[in-house]
Coordinates of C-alpha atoms and ligand atoms in Angstrom, one line a residue:
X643 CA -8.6 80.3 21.8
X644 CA -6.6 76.5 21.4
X645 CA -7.4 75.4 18.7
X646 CA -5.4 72.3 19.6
X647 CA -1.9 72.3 17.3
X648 CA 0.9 74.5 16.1
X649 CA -0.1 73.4 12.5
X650 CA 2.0 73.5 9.1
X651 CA 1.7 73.1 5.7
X652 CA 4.0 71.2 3.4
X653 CA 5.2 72.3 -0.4
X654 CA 6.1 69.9 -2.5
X655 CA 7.3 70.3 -5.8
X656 CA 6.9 67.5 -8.2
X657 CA 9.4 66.9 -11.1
X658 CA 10.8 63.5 -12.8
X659 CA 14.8 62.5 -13.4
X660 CA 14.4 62.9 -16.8
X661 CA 16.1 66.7 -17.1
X662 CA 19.2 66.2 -15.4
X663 CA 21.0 67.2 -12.2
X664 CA 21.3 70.9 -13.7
X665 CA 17.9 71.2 -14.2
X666 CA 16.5 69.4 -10.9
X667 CA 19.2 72.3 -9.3
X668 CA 16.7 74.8 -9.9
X669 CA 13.8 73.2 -9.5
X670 CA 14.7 72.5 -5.5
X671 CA 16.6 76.3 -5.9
X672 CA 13.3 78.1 -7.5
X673 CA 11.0 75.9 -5.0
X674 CA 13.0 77.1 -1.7
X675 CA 13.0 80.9 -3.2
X676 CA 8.7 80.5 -3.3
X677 CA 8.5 79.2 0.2
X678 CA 11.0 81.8 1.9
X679 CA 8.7 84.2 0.2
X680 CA 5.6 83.1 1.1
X681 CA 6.5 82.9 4.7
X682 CA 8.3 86.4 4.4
X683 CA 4.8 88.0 3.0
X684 CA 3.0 88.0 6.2
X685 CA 0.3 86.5 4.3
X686 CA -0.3 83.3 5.5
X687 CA -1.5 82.4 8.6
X688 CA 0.7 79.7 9.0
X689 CA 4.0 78.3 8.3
X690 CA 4.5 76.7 5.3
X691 CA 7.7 73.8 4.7
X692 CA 9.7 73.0 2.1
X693 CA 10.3 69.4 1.4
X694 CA 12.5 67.5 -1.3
X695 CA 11.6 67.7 -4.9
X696 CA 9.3 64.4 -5.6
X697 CA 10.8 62.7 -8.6
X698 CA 9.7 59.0 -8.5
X699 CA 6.7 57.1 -7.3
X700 CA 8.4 56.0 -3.6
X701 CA 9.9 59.2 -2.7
X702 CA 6.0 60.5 -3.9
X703 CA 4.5 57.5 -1.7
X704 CA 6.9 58.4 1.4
X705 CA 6.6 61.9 1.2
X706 CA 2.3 61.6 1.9
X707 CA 2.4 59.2 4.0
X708 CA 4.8 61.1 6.0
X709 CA 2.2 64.0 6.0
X710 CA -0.2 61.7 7.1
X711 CA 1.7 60.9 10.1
X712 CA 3.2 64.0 11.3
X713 CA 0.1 65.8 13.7
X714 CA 1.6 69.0 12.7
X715 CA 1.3 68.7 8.9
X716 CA -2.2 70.1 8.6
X717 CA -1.9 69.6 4.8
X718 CA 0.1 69.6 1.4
X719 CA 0.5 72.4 -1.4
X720 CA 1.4 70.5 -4.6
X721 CA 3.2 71.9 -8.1
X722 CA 4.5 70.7 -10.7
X723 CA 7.8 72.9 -11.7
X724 CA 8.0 70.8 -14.9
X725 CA 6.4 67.4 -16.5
X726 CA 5.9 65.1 -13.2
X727 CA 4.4 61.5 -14.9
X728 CA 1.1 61.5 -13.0
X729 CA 1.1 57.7 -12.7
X730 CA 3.8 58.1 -10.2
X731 CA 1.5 60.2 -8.0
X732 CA -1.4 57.7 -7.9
X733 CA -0.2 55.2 -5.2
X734 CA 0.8 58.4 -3.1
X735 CA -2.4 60.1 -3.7
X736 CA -4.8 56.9 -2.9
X737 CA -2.6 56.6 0.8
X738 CA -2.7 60.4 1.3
X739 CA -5.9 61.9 4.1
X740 CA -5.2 65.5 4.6
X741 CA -6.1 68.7 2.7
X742 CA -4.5 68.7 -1.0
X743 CA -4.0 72.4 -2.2
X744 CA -2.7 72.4 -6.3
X745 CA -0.8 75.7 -6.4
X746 CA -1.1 76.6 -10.6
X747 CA 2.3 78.9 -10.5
X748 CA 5.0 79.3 -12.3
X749 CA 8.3 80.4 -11.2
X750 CA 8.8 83.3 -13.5
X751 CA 6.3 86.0 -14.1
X752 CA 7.1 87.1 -17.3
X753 CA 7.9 84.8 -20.6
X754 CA 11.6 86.1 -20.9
X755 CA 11.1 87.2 -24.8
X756 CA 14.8 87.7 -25.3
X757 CA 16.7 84.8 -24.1
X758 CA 14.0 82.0 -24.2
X759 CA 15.1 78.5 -25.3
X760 CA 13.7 74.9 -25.4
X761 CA 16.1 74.2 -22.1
X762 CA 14.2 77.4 -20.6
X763 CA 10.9 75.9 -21.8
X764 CA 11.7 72.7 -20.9
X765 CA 12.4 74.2 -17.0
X766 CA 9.4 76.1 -16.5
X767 CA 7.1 74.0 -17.9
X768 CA 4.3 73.7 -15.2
X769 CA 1.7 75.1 -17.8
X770 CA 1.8 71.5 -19.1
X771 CA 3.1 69.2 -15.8
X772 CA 0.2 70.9 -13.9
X773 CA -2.2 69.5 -16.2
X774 CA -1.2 66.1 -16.2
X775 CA -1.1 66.4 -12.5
X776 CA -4.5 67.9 -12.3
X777 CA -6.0 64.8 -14.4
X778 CA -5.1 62.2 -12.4
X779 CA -6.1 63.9 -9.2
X780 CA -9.4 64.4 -11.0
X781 CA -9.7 61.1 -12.2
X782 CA -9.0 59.5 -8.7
X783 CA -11.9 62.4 -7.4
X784 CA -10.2 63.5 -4.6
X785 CA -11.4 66.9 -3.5
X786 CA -8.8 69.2 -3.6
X787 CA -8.1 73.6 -3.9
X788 CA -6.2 74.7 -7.3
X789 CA -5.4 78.2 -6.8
X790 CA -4.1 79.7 -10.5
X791 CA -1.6 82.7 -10.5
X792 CA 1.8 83.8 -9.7
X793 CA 2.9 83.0 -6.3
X794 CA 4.1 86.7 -5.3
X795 CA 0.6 88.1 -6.2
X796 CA -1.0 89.0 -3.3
X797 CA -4.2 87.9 -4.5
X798 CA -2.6 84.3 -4.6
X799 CA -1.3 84.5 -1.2
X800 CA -4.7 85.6 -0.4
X801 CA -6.6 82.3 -1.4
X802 CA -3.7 80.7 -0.2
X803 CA -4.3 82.0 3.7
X804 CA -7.8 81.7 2.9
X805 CA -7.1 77.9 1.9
X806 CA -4.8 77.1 5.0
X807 CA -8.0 78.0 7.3
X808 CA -10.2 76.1 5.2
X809 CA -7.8 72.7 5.7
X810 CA -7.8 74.1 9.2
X811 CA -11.1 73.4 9.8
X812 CA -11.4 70.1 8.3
X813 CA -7.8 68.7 10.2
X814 CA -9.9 70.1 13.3
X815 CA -13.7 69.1 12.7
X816 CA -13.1 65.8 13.9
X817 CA -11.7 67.3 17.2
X818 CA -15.2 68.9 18.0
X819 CA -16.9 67.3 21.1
X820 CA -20.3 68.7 21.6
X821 CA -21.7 68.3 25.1
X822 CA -25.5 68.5 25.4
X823 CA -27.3 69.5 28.2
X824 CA -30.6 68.9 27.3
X825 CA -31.6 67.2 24.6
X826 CA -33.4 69.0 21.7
X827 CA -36.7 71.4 21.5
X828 CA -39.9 68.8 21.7
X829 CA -41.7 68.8 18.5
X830 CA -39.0 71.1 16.8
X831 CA -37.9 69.7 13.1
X832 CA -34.8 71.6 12.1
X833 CA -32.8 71.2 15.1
X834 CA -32.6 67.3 14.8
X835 CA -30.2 65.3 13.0
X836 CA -28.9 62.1 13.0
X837 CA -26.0 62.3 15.5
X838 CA -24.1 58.8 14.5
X839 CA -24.2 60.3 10.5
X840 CA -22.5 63.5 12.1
X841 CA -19.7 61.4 13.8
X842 CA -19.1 59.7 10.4
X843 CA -19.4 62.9 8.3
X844 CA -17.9 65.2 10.2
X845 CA -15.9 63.4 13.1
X846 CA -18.3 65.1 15.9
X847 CA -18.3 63.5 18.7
X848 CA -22.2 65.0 20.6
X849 CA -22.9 63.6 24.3
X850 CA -25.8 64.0 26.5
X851 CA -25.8 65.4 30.0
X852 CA -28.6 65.2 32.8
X853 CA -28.6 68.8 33.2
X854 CA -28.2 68.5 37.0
X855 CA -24.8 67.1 36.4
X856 CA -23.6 70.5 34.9
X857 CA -25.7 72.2 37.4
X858 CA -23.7 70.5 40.3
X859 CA -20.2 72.4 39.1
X860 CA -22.5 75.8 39.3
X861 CA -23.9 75.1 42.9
X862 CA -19.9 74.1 44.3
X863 CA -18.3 77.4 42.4
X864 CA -17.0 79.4 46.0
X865 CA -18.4 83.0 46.5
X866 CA -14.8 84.2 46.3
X867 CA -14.7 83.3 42.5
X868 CA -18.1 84.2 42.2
X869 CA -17.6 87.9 43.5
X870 CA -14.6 88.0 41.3
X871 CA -15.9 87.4 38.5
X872 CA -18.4 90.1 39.1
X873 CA -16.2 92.7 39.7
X874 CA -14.1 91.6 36.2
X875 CA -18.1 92.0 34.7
X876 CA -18.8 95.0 36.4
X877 CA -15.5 96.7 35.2
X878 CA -15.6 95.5 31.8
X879 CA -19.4 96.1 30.9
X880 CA -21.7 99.3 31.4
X881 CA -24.4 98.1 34.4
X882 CA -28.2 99.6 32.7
X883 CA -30.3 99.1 36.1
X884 CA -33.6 100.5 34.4
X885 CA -34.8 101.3 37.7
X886 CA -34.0 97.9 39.4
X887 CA -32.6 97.7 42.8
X888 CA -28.5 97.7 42.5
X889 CA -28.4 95.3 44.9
X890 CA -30.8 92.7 43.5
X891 CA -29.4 93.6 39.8
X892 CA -26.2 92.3 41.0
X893 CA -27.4 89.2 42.6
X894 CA -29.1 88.2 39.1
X895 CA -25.6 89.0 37.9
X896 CA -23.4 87.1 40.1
X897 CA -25.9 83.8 38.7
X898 CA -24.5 84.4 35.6
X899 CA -21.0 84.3 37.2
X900 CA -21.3 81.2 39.0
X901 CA -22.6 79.3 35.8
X902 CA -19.9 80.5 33.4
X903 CA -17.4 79.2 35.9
X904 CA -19.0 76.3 36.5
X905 CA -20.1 75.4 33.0
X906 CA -16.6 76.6 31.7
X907 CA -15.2 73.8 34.7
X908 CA -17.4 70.9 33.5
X909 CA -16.4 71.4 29.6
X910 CA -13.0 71.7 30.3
X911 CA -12.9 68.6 32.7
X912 CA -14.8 66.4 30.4
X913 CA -13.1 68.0 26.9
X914 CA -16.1 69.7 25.0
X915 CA -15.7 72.6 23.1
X916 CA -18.9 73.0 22.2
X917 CA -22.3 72.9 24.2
X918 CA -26.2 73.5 23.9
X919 CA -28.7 74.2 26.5
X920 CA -32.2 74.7 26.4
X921 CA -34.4 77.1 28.4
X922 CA -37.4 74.4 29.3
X923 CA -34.7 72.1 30.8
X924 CA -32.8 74.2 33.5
X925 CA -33.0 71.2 36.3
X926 CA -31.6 73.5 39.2
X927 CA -30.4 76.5 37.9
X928 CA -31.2 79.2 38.6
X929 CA -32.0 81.4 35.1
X930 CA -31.1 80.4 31.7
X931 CA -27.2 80.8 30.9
X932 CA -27.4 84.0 29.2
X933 CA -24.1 86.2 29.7
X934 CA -22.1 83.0 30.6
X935 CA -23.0 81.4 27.0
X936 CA -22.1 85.2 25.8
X937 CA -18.6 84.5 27.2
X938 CA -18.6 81.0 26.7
X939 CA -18.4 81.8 23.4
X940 CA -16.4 84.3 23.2
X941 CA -13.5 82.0 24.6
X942 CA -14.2 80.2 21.8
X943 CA -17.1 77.6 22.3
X944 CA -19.4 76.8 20.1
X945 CA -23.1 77.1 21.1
X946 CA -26.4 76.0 20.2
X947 CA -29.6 77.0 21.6
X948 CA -33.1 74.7 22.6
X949 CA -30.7 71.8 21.8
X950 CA -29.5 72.7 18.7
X951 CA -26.5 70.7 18.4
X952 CA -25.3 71.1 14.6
X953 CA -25.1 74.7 15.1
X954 CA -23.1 74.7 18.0
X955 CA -20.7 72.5 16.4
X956 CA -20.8 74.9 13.3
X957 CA -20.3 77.5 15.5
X958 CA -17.4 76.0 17.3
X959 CA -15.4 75.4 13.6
X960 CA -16.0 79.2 12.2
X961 CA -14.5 79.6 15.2
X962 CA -11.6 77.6 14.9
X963 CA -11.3 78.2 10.9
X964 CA -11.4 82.5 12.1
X965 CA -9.2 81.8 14.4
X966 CA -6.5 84.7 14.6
X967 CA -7.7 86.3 11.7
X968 CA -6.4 89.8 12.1
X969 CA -8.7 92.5 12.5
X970 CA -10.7 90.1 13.1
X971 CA -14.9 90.9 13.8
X972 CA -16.4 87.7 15.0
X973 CA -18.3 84.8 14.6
X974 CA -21.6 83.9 16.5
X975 CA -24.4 82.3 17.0
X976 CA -27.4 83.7 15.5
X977 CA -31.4 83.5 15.0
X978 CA -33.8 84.9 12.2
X979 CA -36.1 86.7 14.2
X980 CA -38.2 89.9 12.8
X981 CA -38.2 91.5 9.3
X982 CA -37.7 95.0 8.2
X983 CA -39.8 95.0 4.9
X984 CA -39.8 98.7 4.2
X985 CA -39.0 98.8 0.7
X986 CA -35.2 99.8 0.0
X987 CA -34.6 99.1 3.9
X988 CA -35.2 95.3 4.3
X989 CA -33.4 93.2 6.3
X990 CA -33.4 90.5 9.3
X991 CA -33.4 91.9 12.8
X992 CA -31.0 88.9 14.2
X993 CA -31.0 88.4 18.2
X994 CA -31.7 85.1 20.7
X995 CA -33.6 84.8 23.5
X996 CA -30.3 86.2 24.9
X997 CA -27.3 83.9 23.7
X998 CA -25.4 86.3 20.8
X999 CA -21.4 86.1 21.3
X1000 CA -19.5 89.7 22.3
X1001 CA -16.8 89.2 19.7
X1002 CA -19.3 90.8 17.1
X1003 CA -20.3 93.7 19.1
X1004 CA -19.8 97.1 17.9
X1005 CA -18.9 99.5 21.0
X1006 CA -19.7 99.3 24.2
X1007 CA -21.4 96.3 26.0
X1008 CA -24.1 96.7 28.7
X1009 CA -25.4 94.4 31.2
X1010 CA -29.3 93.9 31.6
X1011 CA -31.7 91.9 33.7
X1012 CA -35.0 91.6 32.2
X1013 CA -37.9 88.9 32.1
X1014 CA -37.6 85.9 29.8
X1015 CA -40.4 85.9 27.9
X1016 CA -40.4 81.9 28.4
X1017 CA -39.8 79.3 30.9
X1018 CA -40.3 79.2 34.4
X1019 CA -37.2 81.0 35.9
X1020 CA -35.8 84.2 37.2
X1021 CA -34.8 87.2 34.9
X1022 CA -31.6 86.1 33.6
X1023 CA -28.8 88.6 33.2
X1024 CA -27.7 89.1 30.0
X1025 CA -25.6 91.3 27.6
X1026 CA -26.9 93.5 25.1
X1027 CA -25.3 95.6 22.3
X1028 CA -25.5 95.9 18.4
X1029 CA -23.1 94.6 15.9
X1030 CA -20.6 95.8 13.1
X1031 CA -21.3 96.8 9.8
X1032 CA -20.2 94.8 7.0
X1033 CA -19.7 91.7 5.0
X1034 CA -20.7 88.2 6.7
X1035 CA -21.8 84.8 5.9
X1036 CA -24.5 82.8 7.5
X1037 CA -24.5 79.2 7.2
X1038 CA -27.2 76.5 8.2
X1039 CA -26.5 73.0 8.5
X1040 CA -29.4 70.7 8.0
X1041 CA -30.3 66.9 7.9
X1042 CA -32.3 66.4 5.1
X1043 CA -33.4 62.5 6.7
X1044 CA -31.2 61.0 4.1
X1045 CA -27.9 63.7 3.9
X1046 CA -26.8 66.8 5.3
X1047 CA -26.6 70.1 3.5
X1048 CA -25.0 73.2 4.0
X1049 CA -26.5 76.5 3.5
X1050 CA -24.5 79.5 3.1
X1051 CA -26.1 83.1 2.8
X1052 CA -23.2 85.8 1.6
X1053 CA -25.4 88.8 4.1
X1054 CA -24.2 92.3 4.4
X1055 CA -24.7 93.7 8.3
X1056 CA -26.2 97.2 8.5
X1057 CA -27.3 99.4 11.5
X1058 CA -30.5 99.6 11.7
X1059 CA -32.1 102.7 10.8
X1060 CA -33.1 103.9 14.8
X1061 CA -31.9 102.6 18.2
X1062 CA -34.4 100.1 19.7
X1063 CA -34.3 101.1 23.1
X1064 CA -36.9 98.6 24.8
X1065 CA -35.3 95.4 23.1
X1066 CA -33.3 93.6 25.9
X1067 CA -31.0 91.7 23.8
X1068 CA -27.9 92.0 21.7
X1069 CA -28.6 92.4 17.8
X1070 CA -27.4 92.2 14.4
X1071 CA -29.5 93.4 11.2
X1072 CA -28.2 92.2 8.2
X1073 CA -29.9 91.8 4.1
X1074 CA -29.2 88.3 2.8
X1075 CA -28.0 88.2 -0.9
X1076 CA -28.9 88.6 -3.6
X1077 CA -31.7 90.8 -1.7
X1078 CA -34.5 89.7 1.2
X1079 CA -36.7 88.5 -1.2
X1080 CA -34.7 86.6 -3.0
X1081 CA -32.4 85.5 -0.2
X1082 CA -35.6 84.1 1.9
X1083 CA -36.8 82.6 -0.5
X1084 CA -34.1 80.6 -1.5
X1085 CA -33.0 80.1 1.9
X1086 CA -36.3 78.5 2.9
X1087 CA -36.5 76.1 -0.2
X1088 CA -33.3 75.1 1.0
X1089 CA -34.5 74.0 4.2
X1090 CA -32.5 76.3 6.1
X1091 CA -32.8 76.8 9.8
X1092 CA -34.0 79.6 11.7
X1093 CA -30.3 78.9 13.7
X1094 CA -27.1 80.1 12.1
X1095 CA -23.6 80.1 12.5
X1096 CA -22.1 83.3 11.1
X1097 CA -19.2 84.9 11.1
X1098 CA -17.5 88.0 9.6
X1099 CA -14.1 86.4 8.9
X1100 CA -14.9 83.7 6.6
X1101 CA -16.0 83.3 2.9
X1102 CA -18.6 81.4 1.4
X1103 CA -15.5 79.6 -0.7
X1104 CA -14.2 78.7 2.3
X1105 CA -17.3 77.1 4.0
X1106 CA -18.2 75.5 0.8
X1107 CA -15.2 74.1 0.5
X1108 CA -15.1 72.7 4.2
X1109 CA -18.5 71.0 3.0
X1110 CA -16.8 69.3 -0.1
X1111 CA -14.2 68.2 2.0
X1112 CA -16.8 66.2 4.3
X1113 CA -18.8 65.0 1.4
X1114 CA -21.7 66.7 2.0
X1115 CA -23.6 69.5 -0.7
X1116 CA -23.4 72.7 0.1
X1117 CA -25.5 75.2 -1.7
X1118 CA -24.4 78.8 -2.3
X1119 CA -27.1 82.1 -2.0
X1120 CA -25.3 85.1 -3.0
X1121 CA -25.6 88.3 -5.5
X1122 CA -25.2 85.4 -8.3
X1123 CA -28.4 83.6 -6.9
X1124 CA -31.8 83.2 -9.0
X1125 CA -34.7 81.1 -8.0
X1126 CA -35.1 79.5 -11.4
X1127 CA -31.5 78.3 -11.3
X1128 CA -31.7 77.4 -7.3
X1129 CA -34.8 75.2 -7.7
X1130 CA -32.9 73.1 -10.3
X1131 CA -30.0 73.2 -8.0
X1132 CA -31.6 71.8 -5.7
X1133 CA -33.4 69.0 -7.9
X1134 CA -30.2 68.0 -9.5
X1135 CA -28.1 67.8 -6.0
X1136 CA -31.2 65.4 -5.0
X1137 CA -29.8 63.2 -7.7
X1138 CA -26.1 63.8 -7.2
X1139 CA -25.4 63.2 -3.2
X1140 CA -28.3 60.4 -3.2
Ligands
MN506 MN1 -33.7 79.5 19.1

C-alpha cells in the first residue's frame, strides 16, 4: 500500500559548549554508536538519522526548522547526553510542527562502580539534562512521547517502532481525502459529524459524489478487464454456489468486478484514499459494492459504510499507521452486530451487511451470492470467511456537537464456539475489555458507534496518542477500566477539552 513517502526520523542530541571539545567528542561519538545500532536492530520500521550535536539556541532553531522543511523527516527523537540549558530549546521548539519523541537513555548501562569520576558524571549526565529538557517542553505544552530505558533494550526499540507509526499517522492524517458517494444514513446520529471541524482537526479533506458519477467509471470498464478480473477471483477464492446456477453465480460476480475497477479508477483519478457508500443510494449500479469494497480495502482504502465518513477515514490511517507491520493480521472495518451472552462465552458477533476487509481473514476465502436483506437491488456477491484469533483494538470516533472523541476498546478475537453455516457474511467475534459487561457499558456511555475501525497491529498507546497529537480526547476501555472511574472520566474531560 503507498502510503505516500519514504519517511525518516531524525536524532538529535542536545548538549551545551560548556564541557569542552573532549567531552563534546563523545557526545557526537556515543550519539552516532546509538543510531548505527538502532538501525542495525531490525527494530524499527524506519530509518532513523543522525544529525549534529545541538549546542546553542541557532544551531537548536536551524536544526527544527530544517525538519520542518524536509518532506522526508517524519519527525525528531530528542536527548539530552548531558545538561542542554532548556532556554535555548524554546525558540526551536515554538517553530518546530512534527512529531517530538524524548528518548530518556543513557549511553552506558551500567554506573561503572570502579572507575567513576565527576568528568564521567559530568559526561553522562542525561539523568539531570533530560529533566530540564522535559520541563520546558512541558511548560510550552507541546504533546510529545518520552520513552525511558536503555536504548539497546528491546523493549525500548519496541515503543520506539511503535512511536515511529504513531508520528506516521499523524505526518499522514492530513493526506487523507475521503470521497463520499452518498451522503450519510437519513435520520442516523452517530455517523454525522461536522466535516469543516474534521479538516481543521485532522487535516481530512471529505468530498461528495452524485453517485452516478462513480457509477459512470463502472458502466465504461471493458468485458476484457471484467472477465479478468474474474478469473483472478475465481482462482484466488473458493466459489460456494449453494445450489445457484454457475452461470448466473458468475454474472453476479463479474458486477462486483466491474465496480472494483471502476471504483478503484475513479479514486485514483480524483486522489481519495478513502470512500463510503451507502446501500439506499446505488443510482445505477447494479448491487451494493460488496467484494469490491472487500478489495478496496484490502489495497489499502479506508471505508465507511451508510455514509459513515469518520470511520472510513479511521480506517484508512490504522491502515497507514499498520502499514508493513510484519506478520502483520489486519485492519478493517467493523460493525457491532449480535451478542453472545452465555455466561463465561460472551462476546460481539462482528460482520456488515457485507463490507469486512480480507486482510483479517483466517484461512480460506469463499465467494457467495445471497439476498441483501435491504434495498432494492440484486443479490450482491460478496466474500465471506471468519477472522484470527487474538489481540485487537477497536476504536470509534465520534462528534460530540461541540468536539470529537476517540474511543478505543483493547478486544480479544476468539472463534466462535460452532460454525455458522447459514450466515452469508465474513465475521469476527471478539470480548471487549475489561469483559462484555463492562466493556458495553462503558463503550455506550462513551457515545461510541456501532461502526469501528480495528485493527490487529496497533495499540491502544498508539491510537491514543495519534488522538493527543490532534487535540482531541481519547478515552481508553481496557482490563484497567471501571465504570465508577469512567463516568468521572468522562465528566472531568467535559470540563478539560471544552
Ligand atoms: Mn452499518
Amino acid at each position: 500500500m503507498r502510503t505516500g513517502k519514504d519517511y525518516k526520523f531524525w536524532f538529535c542530541t542536545g548538549s551545551q559548549d560548556l564541557y569542552g571539545d573532549e567531552c563534546l567528542r563523545k557526545v557526537a561519538e556515543h550519539s552516532k554508536i546509538i543510531v548505527e545500532e538502532l538501525n542495525k536492530s531490525g527494530v524499527l520500521p524506519f530509518e532513523v538519522v543522525w544529525k549534529p550535536t545541538l549546542i546553542t539556541n541557532e544551531v537548536i532553531r536551524k536544526t527544527f526548522n530544517e525538519a520542518n522543511a524536509d518532506e522526508n523527516c517524519a519527525g525528531v527523537i530528542t536527548w539530552m547526553h548531558t545538561f542542554s540549558p532548556a532556554k535555548s530549546w524554546i525558540l526551536g521548539l515554538q517553530e518546530y510542527r512534527k512529531p517530538l519523541c524524548h528518548l530518556h537513555t543513557q549511553f552506558n548501562e551500567e554506573i561503572p562502580y570502579d572507575t567513576i569520576d565527576m568528568d564521567f558524571m559530568n559526561e553522562n549526565q542525561s539523568a539531570h539534562g533530560d529533566r530540564e529538557y522535559g520541563h520546558i517542553v512541558s511548560r510550552m505544552g507541546i504533546e510529545r512521547k518520552v520513552i525511558v530505558g536503555h536504548w539497546a533494550d528491546k523493549k525500548v526499540q519496541e515503543r520506539l517502532a511503535s512511536w515511529m507509526r504513531t508520528a506516521i499517522g499523524i505526518m499522514e492524517s492530513s493526506h487523507i481525502r475521503v470521497c463520499r458517494i452518498a451522503d450519510n444514513m437519513r435520520n442516523v446520529a452517530v455517523t454525522e459529524g461536522d466535516k469543516v471541524e474534521a479538516q481543521i482537526k485532522f487535516g481530512w479533506e471529505i468530498d461528495a459524489y452524485p453517485v452516478n458519477e462513480i457509477a459512470e467509471y463502472v458502466d465504461a470498464v471493458s468485458e476484457g478487464d471484467i472477465n479478468a478480473l474474474v478469473e483472478e477471483y475465481y482462482d484466488k477464492y473458493e466459489i460456494l454456489l449453494e445450489g445457484r446456477d454457475p452461470e448466473e453465480f458468475k454474472k453476479h460476480v463479474a458486477v462486483q468486478a466491474g465496480i472494483e475497477i471502476g471504483f478503484e479508477k475513479f479514486l485514483e483519478e480524483k486522489n481519495y484514499q478513502a470512500l463510503v457508500t451507502h446501500f439506499g443510494d446505488l443510482g445505477s449500479l447494479k448491487q451494493l459494492p460488496g467484494l469490491a469494497i472487500q478489495r478496496l480495502m484490502e489495497k489499502g482504502y479506508g471505508f465507511g459504510a451508510e455514509g459513515d465518513w469518520k470511520t472510513a477515514a479511521m480506517v484508512r490511517l490504522m491502515k497507514i499507521m499498520a502499514a508493513n507491520t510484519p506478520n502483520a493480521k489486519g485492519t478493517s472495518f467493523f460493525e457491532d452486530y449480535t451478542y453472545n451472552l452465555v455466561p463465561g462465552k460472551e462476546g460481539i458477533l462482528q460482520a456488515h451487511m457485507l463490507e469486512v476487509c480480507p486482510t483479517v481473514a483466517d484461512g480460506p476465502i469463499s465467494i457467495k451470492v445471497n439476498p441483501l436483506s435491504m434495498g432494492d437491488r440484486e443479490d450482491p456477491a460478496r466474500l465471506v470467511y471468519t477472522c484470527k484469533e487474538g489481540h485487537g483494538v477497536a476504536t470509534s470516533l465520534v462528534d460530540l456537537g461541540n468536539r470529537f472523541r476517540l474511543i478505543i476498546n483493547d478486544v480479544e478475537c476468539k472463534k466462535t464456539e460452532k460454525d455458522m453455516p447459514k450466515l452469508p457474511v465474513a465475521t469476527a467475534f471478539w470480548t471487549p475489555e475489561p469483559s462484555l459487561a463492562t466493556g458495553a457499558e462503558a463503550w455506550i456511555l462513551a457515545g461510541g458507534a456501532h461502526h469501528t475501525a480495528f485493527s490487529y497491529d496497533l495499540t491502544a498507546e498508539q491510537m491514543g496518542d495519534w488522538a493527543a497529537a490532534m487535540g482531541i480526547e481519547a478515552v481508553y476501555i481496557d482490563k484497567d477500566t471501571t465504570i465508577r472511574n469512567f463516568k468521572n472520566e468522562l465528566r472531568w474531560n467535559a470540563i478539560a477539552y471544552k
